[in-house]
XYZ file of C-alpha atoms in Angstrom:
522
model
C -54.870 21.695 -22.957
C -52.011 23.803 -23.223
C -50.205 26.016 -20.518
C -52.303 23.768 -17.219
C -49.180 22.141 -15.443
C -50.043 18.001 -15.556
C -52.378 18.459 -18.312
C -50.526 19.733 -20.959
C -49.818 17.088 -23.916
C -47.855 18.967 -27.196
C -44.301 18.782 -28.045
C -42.098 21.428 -26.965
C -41.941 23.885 -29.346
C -45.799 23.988 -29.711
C -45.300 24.562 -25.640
C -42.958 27.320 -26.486
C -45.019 29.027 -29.035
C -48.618 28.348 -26.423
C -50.986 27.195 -29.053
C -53.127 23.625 -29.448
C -50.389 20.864 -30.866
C -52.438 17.817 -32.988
C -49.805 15.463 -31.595
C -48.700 13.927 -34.412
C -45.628 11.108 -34.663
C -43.025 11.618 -35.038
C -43.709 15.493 -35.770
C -47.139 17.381 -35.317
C -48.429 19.052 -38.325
C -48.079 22.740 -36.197
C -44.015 22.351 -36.620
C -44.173 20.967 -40.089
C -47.049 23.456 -41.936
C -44.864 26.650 -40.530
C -41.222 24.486 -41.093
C -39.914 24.229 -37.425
C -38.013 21.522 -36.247
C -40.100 18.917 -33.858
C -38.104 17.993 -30.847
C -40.858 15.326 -29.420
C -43.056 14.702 -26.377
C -41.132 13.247 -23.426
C -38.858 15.725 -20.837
C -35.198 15.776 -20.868
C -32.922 15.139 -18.164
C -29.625 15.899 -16.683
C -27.855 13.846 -14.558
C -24.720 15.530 -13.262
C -22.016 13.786 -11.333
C -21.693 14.718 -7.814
C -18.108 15.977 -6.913
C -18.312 18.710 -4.852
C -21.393 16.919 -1.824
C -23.695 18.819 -3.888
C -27.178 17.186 -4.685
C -28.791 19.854 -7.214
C -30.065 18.218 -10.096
C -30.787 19.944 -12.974
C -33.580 19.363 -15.801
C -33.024 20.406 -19.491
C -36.155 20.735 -21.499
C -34.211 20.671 -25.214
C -34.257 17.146 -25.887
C -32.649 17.371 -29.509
C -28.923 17.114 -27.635
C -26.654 14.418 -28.501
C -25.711 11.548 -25.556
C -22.522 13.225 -24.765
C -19.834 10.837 -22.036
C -16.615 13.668 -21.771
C -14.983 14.532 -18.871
C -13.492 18.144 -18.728
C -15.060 18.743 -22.417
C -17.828 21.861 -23.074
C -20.777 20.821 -25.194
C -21.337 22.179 -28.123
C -24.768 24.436 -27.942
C -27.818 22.490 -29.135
C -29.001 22.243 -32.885
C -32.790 23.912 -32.581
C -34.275 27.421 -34.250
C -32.232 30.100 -33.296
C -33.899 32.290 -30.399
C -32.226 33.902 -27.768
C -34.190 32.590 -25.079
C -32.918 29.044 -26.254
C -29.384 30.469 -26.110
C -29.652 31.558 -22.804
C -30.755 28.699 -21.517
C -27.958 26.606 -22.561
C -25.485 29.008 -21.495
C -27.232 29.048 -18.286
C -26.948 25.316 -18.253
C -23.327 25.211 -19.321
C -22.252 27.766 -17.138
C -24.399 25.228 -14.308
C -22.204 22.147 -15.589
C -19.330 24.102 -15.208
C -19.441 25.001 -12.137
C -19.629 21.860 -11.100
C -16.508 20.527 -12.648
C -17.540 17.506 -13.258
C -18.859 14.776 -16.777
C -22.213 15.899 -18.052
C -24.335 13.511 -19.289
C -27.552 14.234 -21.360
C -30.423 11.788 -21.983
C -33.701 11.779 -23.705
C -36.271 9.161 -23.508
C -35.791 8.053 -27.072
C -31.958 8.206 -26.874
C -32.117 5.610 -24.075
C -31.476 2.656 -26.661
C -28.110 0.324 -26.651
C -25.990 2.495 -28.263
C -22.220 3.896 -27.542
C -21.230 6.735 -26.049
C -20.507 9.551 -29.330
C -17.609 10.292 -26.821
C -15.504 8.459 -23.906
C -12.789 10.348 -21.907
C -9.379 9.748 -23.054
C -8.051 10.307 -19.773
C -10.928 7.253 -17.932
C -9.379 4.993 -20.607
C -5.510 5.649 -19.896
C -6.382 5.054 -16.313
C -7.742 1.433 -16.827
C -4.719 0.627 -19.084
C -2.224 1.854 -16.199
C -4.252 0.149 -13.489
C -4.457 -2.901 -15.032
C -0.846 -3.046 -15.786
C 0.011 -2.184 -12.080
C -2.328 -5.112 -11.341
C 0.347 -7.455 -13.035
C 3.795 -5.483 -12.158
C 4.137 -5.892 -8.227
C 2.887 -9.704 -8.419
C 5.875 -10.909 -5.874
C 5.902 -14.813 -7.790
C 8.631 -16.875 -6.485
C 10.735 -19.040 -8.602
C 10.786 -21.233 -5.123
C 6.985 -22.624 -5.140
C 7.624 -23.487 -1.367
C 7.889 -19.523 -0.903
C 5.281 -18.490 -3.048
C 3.349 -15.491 -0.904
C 1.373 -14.177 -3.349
C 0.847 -10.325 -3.408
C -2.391 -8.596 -3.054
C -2.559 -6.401 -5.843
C -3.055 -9.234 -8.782
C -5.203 -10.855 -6.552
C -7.270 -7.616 -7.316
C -7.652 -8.522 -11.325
C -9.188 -11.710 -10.253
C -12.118 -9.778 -8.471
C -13.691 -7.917 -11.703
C -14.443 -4.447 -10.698
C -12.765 -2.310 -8.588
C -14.088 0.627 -6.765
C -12.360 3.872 -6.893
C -11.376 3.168 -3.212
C -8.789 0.727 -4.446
C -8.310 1.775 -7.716
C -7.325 5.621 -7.146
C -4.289 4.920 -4.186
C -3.198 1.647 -5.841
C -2.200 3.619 -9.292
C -1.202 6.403 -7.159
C 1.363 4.146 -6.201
C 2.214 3.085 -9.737
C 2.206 6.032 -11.495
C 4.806 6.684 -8.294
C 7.201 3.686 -8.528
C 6.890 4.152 -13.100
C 7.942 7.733 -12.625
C 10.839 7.424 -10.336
C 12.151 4.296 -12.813
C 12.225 6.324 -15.571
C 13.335 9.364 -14.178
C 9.842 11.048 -15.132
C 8.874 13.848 -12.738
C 5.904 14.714 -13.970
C 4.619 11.176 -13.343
C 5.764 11.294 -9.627
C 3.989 14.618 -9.408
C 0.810 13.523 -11.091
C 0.570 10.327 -9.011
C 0.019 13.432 -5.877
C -3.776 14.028 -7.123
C -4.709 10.549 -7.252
C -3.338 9.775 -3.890
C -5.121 12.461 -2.370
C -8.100 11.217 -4.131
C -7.725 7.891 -2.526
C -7.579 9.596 0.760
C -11.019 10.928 0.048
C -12.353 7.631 -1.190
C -10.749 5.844 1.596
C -12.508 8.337 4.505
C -15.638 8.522 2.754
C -15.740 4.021 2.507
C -14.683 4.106 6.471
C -17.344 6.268 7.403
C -19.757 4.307 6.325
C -20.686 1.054 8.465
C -21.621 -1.013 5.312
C -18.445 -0.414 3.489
C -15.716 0.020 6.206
C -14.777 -3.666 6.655
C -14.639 -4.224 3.526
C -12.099 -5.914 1.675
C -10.825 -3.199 -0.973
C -11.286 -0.537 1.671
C -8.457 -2.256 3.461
C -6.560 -2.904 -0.172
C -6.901 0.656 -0.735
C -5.374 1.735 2.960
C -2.442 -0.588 2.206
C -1.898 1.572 -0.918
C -2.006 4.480 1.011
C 0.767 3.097 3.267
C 2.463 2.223 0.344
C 2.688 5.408 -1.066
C 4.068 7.044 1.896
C 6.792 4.578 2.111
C 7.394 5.528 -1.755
C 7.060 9.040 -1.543
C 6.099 10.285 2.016
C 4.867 13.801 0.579
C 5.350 15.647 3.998
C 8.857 14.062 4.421
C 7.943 12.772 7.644
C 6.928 9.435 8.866
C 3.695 10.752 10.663
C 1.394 10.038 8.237
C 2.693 6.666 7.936
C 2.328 5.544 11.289
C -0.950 7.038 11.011
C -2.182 5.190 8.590
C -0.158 1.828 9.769
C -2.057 2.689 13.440
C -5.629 3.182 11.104
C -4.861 -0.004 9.593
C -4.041 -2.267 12.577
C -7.729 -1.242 14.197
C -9.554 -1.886 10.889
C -8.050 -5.462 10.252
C -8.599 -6.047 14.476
C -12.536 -4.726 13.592
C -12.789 -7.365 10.847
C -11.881 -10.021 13.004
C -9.231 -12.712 12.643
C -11.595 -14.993 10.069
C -11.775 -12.984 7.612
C -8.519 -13.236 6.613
C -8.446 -16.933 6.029
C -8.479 -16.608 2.297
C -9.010 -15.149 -0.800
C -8.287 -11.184 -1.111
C -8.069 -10.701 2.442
C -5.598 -13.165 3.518
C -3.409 -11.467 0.485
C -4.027 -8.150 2.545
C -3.616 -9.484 6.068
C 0.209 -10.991 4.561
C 0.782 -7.445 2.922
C -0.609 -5.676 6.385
C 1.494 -8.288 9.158
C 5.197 -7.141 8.059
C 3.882 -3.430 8.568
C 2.195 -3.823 11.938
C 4.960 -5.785 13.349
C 7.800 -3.410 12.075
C 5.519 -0.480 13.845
C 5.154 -2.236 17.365
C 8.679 -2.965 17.459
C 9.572 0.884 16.585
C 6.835 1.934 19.239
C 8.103 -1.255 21.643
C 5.092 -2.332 22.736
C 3.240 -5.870 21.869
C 0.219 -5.683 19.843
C -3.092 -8.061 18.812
C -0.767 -10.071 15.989
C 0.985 -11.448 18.652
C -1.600 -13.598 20.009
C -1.773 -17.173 19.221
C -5.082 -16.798 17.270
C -3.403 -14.285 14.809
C -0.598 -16.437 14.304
C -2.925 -19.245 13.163
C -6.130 -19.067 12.192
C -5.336 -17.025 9.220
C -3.203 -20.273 8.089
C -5.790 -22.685 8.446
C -6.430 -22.757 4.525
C -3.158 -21.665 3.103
C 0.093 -23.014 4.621
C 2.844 -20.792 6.084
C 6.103 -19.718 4.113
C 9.126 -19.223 5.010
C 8.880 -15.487 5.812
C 6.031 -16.110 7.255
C 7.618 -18.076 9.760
C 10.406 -15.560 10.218
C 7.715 -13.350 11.103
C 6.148 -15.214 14.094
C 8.806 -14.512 15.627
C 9.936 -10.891 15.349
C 6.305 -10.660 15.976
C 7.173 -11.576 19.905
C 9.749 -8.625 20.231
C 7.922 -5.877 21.050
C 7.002 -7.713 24.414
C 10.096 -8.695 25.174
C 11.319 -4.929 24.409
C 8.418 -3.828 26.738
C 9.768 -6.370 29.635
C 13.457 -5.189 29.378
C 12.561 -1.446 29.504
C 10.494 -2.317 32.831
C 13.274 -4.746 34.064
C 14.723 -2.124 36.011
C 11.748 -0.486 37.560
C 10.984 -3.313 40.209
C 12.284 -4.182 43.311
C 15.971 -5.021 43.304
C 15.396 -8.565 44.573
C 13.291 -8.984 41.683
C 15.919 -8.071 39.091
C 17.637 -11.120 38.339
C 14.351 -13.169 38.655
C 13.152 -10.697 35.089
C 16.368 -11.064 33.661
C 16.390 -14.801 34.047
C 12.321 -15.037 32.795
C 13.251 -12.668 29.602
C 16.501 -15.114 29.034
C 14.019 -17.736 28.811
C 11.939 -16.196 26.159
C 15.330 -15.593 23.914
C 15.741 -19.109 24.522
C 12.771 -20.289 22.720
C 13.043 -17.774 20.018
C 16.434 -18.769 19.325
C 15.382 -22.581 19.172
C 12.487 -21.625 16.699
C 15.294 -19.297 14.638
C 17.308 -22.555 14.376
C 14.524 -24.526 13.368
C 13.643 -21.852 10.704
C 17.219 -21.583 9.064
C 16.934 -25.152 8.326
C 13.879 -25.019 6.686
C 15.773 -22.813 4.456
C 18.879 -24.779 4.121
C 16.639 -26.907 3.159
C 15.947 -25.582 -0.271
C 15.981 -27.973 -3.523
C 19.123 -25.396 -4.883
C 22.606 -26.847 -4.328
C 23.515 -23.210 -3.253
C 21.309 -20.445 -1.960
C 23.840 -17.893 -1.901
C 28.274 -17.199 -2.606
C 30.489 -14.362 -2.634
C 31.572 -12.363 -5.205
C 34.278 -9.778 -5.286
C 33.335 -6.266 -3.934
C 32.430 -4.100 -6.705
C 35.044 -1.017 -7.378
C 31.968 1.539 -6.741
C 31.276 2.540 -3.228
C 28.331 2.479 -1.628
C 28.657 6.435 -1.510
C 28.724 8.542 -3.373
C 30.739 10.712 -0.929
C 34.233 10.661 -3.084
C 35.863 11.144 0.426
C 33.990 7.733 1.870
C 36.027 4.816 1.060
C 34.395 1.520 1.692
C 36.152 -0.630 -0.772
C 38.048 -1.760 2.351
C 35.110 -2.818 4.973
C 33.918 -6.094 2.526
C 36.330 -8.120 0.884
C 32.913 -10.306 -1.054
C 29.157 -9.811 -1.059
C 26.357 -12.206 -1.376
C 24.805 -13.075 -4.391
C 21.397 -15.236 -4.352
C 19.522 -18.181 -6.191
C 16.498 -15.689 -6.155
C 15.039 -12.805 -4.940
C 12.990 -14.174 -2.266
C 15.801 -16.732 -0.908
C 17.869 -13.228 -0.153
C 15.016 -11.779 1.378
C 14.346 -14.873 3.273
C 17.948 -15.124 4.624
C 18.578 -11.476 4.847
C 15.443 -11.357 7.127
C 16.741 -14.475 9.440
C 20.381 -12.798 9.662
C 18.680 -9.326 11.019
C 16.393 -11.351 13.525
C 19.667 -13.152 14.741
C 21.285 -10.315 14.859
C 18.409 -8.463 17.148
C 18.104 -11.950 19.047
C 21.425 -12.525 20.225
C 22.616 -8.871 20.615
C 20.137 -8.499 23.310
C 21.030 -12.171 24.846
C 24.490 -10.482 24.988
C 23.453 -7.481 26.660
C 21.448 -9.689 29.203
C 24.587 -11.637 30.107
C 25.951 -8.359 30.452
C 23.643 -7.790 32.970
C 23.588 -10.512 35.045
C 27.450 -10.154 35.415
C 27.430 -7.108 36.402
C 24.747 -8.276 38.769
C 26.941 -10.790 40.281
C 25.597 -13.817 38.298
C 28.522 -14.864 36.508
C 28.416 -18.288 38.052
C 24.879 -19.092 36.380
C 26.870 -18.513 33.081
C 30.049 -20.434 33.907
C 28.095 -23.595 35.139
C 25.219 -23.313 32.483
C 22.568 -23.367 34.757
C 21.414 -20.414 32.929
C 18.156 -20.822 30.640
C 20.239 -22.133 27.268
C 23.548 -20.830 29.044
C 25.955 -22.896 27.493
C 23.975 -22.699 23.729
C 23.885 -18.644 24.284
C 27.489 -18.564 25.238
C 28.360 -19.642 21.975
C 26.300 -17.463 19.942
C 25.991 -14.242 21.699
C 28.904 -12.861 19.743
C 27.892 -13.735 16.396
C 25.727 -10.937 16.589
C 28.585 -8.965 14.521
C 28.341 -11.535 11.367
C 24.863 -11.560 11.176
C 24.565 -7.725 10.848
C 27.408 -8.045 8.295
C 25.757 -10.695 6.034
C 22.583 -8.122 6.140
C 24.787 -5.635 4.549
C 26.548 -7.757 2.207
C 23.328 -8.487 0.710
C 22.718 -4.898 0.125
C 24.172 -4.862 -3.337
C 22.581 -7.689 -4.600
C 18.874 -6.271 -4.043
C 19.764 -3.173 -5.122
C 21.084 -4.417 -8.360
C 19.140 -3.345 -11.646
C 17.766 -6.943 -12.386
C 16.229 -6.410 -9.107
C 15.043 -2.900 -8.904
C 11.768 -3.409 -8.521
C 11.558 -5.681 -5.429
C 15.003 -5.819 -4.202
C 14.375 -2.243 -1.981
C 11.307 -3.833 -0.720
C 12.887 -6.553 0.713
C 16.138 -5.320 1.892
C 14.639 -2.355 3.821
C 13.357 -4.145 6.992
C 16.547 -6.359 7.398
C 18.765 -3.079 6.667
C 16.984 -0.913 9.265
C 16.744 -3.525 11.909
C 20.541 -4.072 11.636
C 21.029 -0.650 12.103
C 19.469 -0.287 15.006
C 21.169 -3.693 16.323
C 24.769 -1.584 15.619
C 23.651 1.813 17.083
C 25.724 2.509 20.097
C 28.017 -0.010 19.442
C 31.931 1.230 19.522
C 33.178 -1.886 17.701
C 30.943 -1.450 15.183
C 31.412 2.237 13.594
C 32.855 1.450 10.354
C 29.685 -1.106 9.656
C 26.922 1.501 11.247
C 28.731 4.432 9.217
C 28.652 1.700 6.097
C 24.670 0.924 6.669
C 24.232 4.577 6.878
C 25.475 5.459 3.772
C 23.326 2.703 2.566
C 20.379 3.858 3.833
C 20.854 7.099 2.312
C 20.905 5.298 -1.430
C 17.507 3.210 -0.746
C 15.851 6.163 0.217
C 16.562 7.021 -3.501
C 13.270 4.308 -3.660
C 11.712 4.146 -0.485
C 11.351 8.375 0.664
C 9.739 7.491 3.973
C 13.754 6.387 5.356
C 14.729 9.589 4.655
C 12.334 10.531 8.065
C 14.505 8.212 9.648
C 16.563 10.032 12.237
């Protein structure tokens, strides 16, 4: 029966022309007598992909088109008798296809057989290649196997598939970091679209309560905050903190087991640096400074040496938060705070100590010795003259030892400049005689380090160089950044130290060259 919708059987063209077909394989005898090509029995389909949150699908009744995989690509018409009503409906279905911007992909029942695509996207193919070798270039290994913290991305190639949600910010980031090495600006600019893709894919994976605590939606939010420390399009550090603030409640949603191992203990050690480093800007204490943060994510992998270091910058906010209330309180109640947050730098500086021997401790006769000062200055102001400020700078065994001890001399430096400005205080209080007689919490040890405050911040910045050196590039601004910044904050304000904050400025200014979110840095 032909023309009854449901009980029609012919092939299409017999359809077409409305007269009885005899249903013959794999042509009917109506098509052949009068020389016609057959197309077949079964409906085409379309399947478009959805870009744009629209959910139209649309059905092609020519089923003689090839299997066609091209992104950004127009089909070629299809090869059938020439009418115009078959022309207009593939322009009408081209014209569909592009308005939705997106791959086409055309199937008949007796194409679906395992066969290749007659064409793959260039452009999907170039993107693999790039992501896997991002996968492999950030990997962080450590010459030092007792400081071996491996990064999260090549934890990522161990995993098999990655969703776009990873996959788009991560070589965002790349694409970034390759441009900027070699001076490319078309890369930098490129690597825009896919970070604003990953934005998308990132929203789109939170909103939805079987994806959101998943483990490459937090990967791909750590790109994110990657690539505003890389770039930070809006030249601000908003949309950092943003995301660093999005990131601490997701990991504090997922709960402190799930970062034992695997790909999200990777994360949670990429994450900690960047949620301690914003609670101490913000000064106020946050979740990773309770004791169950500080441990249970260890239980299957043992701590390093940064991470260490770590536990305890991660108990400065609090004491910041204490110090700015110290003065609020009753006066009687003064030197009773003062005395309590004294305390507190006492144990720090007792689990410091205990730290910097762990690193003395390393199996290398020397973990780091002076050079001379190289002739070019750290600006590039021809008016600045620094040759002057460092007779020698540091040079390291490895990478991660001058991270390592470049991290311990900023903490020391933040430590005991604020143990300093507590003795201040209690002086000036009248409490001089706890100091002289020690009776003081760790008076007599903090009398003789309060002022070598001054040389730690120094050793910070005579490490500069050798992280920014070009057998370092590509980790050396990652690791000096946090030590630089919290030694500059340590010298702020400070009269005897202008030529050193001036210095730290300057250098500021030339890892920002890397790292664009410092230039928001007031």
């Amino acid at each position: 029966m032909v023309g009854v919708p449901g009980r029609s059987r012919a092939c299409q063209t017999c359809k077409k022309r409305r007269i009885a077909c005899d249903l013959r394989e794999p042509a009917c005898g109506q098509c052949t007598s009068t020389k016609r090509i057959c197309p077949g029995y079964s409906r085409g389909l379309i399947f478009v992909q959805n870009q744009k949150g629209s959910h139209k699908t649309k059905y092609e009744k020519e089923l003689n088109l090839d299997l066609t995989v091209d992104s950004g690509r127009k089909s070629s018409p299809p090869r059938s008798s020439s009418s115009s009503a078959d022309s207009k409906a593939w322009t009408s279905q081209t014209s569909s296809n592009e308005e939705f911007n997106s791959s086409t992909l055309l199937l008949t029942k007796r194409q679906l057989s395992p066969q290749l695509p007659s064409q793959v996207s260039a452009a999907a193919c170039v993107q693999e290649q790039l992501f896997s070798t991002a996968l492999f270039t950030w990997d962080g290994k450590s010459s030092d196997a007792r400081n071996y913290s491996p990064s999260w991305m090549p934890v990522l190639s161990m995993l098999g598939h990655c969703p776009p949600v990873t996959k788009a910010p991560a070589l965002a980031c790349y694409i970034a970091w390759a441009g900027r090495q070699n001076k490319d600006r078309i890369m930098v600019q490129s690597s825009m679209q896919l970070y604003l893709q990953g934005l998308n894919e990132v929203q789109r994976a939170l909103n939805h309560t079987s994806t959101a605590l998943d483990d490459h939606v937090l990967a791909g939010l750590l790109s994110l905050i990657l690539y505003e420390a890389l770039e930070c399009p809006e030249r601000t550090r908003t949309a950092y903190g943003w995301h660093v603030d999005g990131c601490m409640r997701l990991v504090k949603l997922r709960g402190v087991v799930a970062h034992r191992h695997g790909l999200g203990h990777a994360l949670f050690l990429a994450f900690r640096t960047h949620g301690i480093l914003r609670a101490l800007e913000l000064r106020q204490p946050s979740f990773l400074a309770e004791a169950a943060w500080s441990t249970i994510p260890w239980q299957i992998h043992p701590k390093s040496t940064y991470d260490r270091l770590l536990d305890i910058l991660v108990a400065g906010p609090a004491i910041f938060a204490k110090a700015d209330r110290m003065n609020e309180g009753p006066p009687n109640e003064i030197l009773g705070n003062a005395l309590a947050l004294l305390e507190q730098c006492y144990m720090l500086h007792l689990k410091l100590e205990s730290v910097h021997t762990e690193i003395q401790a390393s199996p290398f006769a020397s973990l780091c010795w002076e050079i001379p000062v190289s002739r070019v200055s750290s600006s590039d102001d021809p008016d600045v003259d620094d040759e002057n400020l460092f007779e020698s700078v540091f040079a390291f065994q490895t990478i991660e030892i001058a991270r390592d001890l470049a991290f311990y001399w900023s903490i020391a430096a933040l430590l005991w400049s604020g143990v300093a400005d507590l003795f201040s205080a209690l002086e000036s209080a009248g409490c001089g005689a706890l100091l002289e007689n020690g009776s003081a919490p760790g008076g007599i040890a903090f009398l003789a380090v309060q002022y070598r405050w001054h040389e730690m911040t120094r050793n910070v910045l005579r490490s500069f160089d050798f992280c920014m050196s070009p057998e370092q590039i590509e980790s050396g601004p990652f690791r000096i950044s946090a030590p630089l910044n919290i030694s500059i904050g340590v010298l702020q304000g400070r009269k005897q130290c202008v030529k050193e904050y001036n210095w730290a400025l300057r250098a500021r200014t030339k890892l920002a060259d890397w790292l664009t979110l410092l230039k928001g840095i007031p």
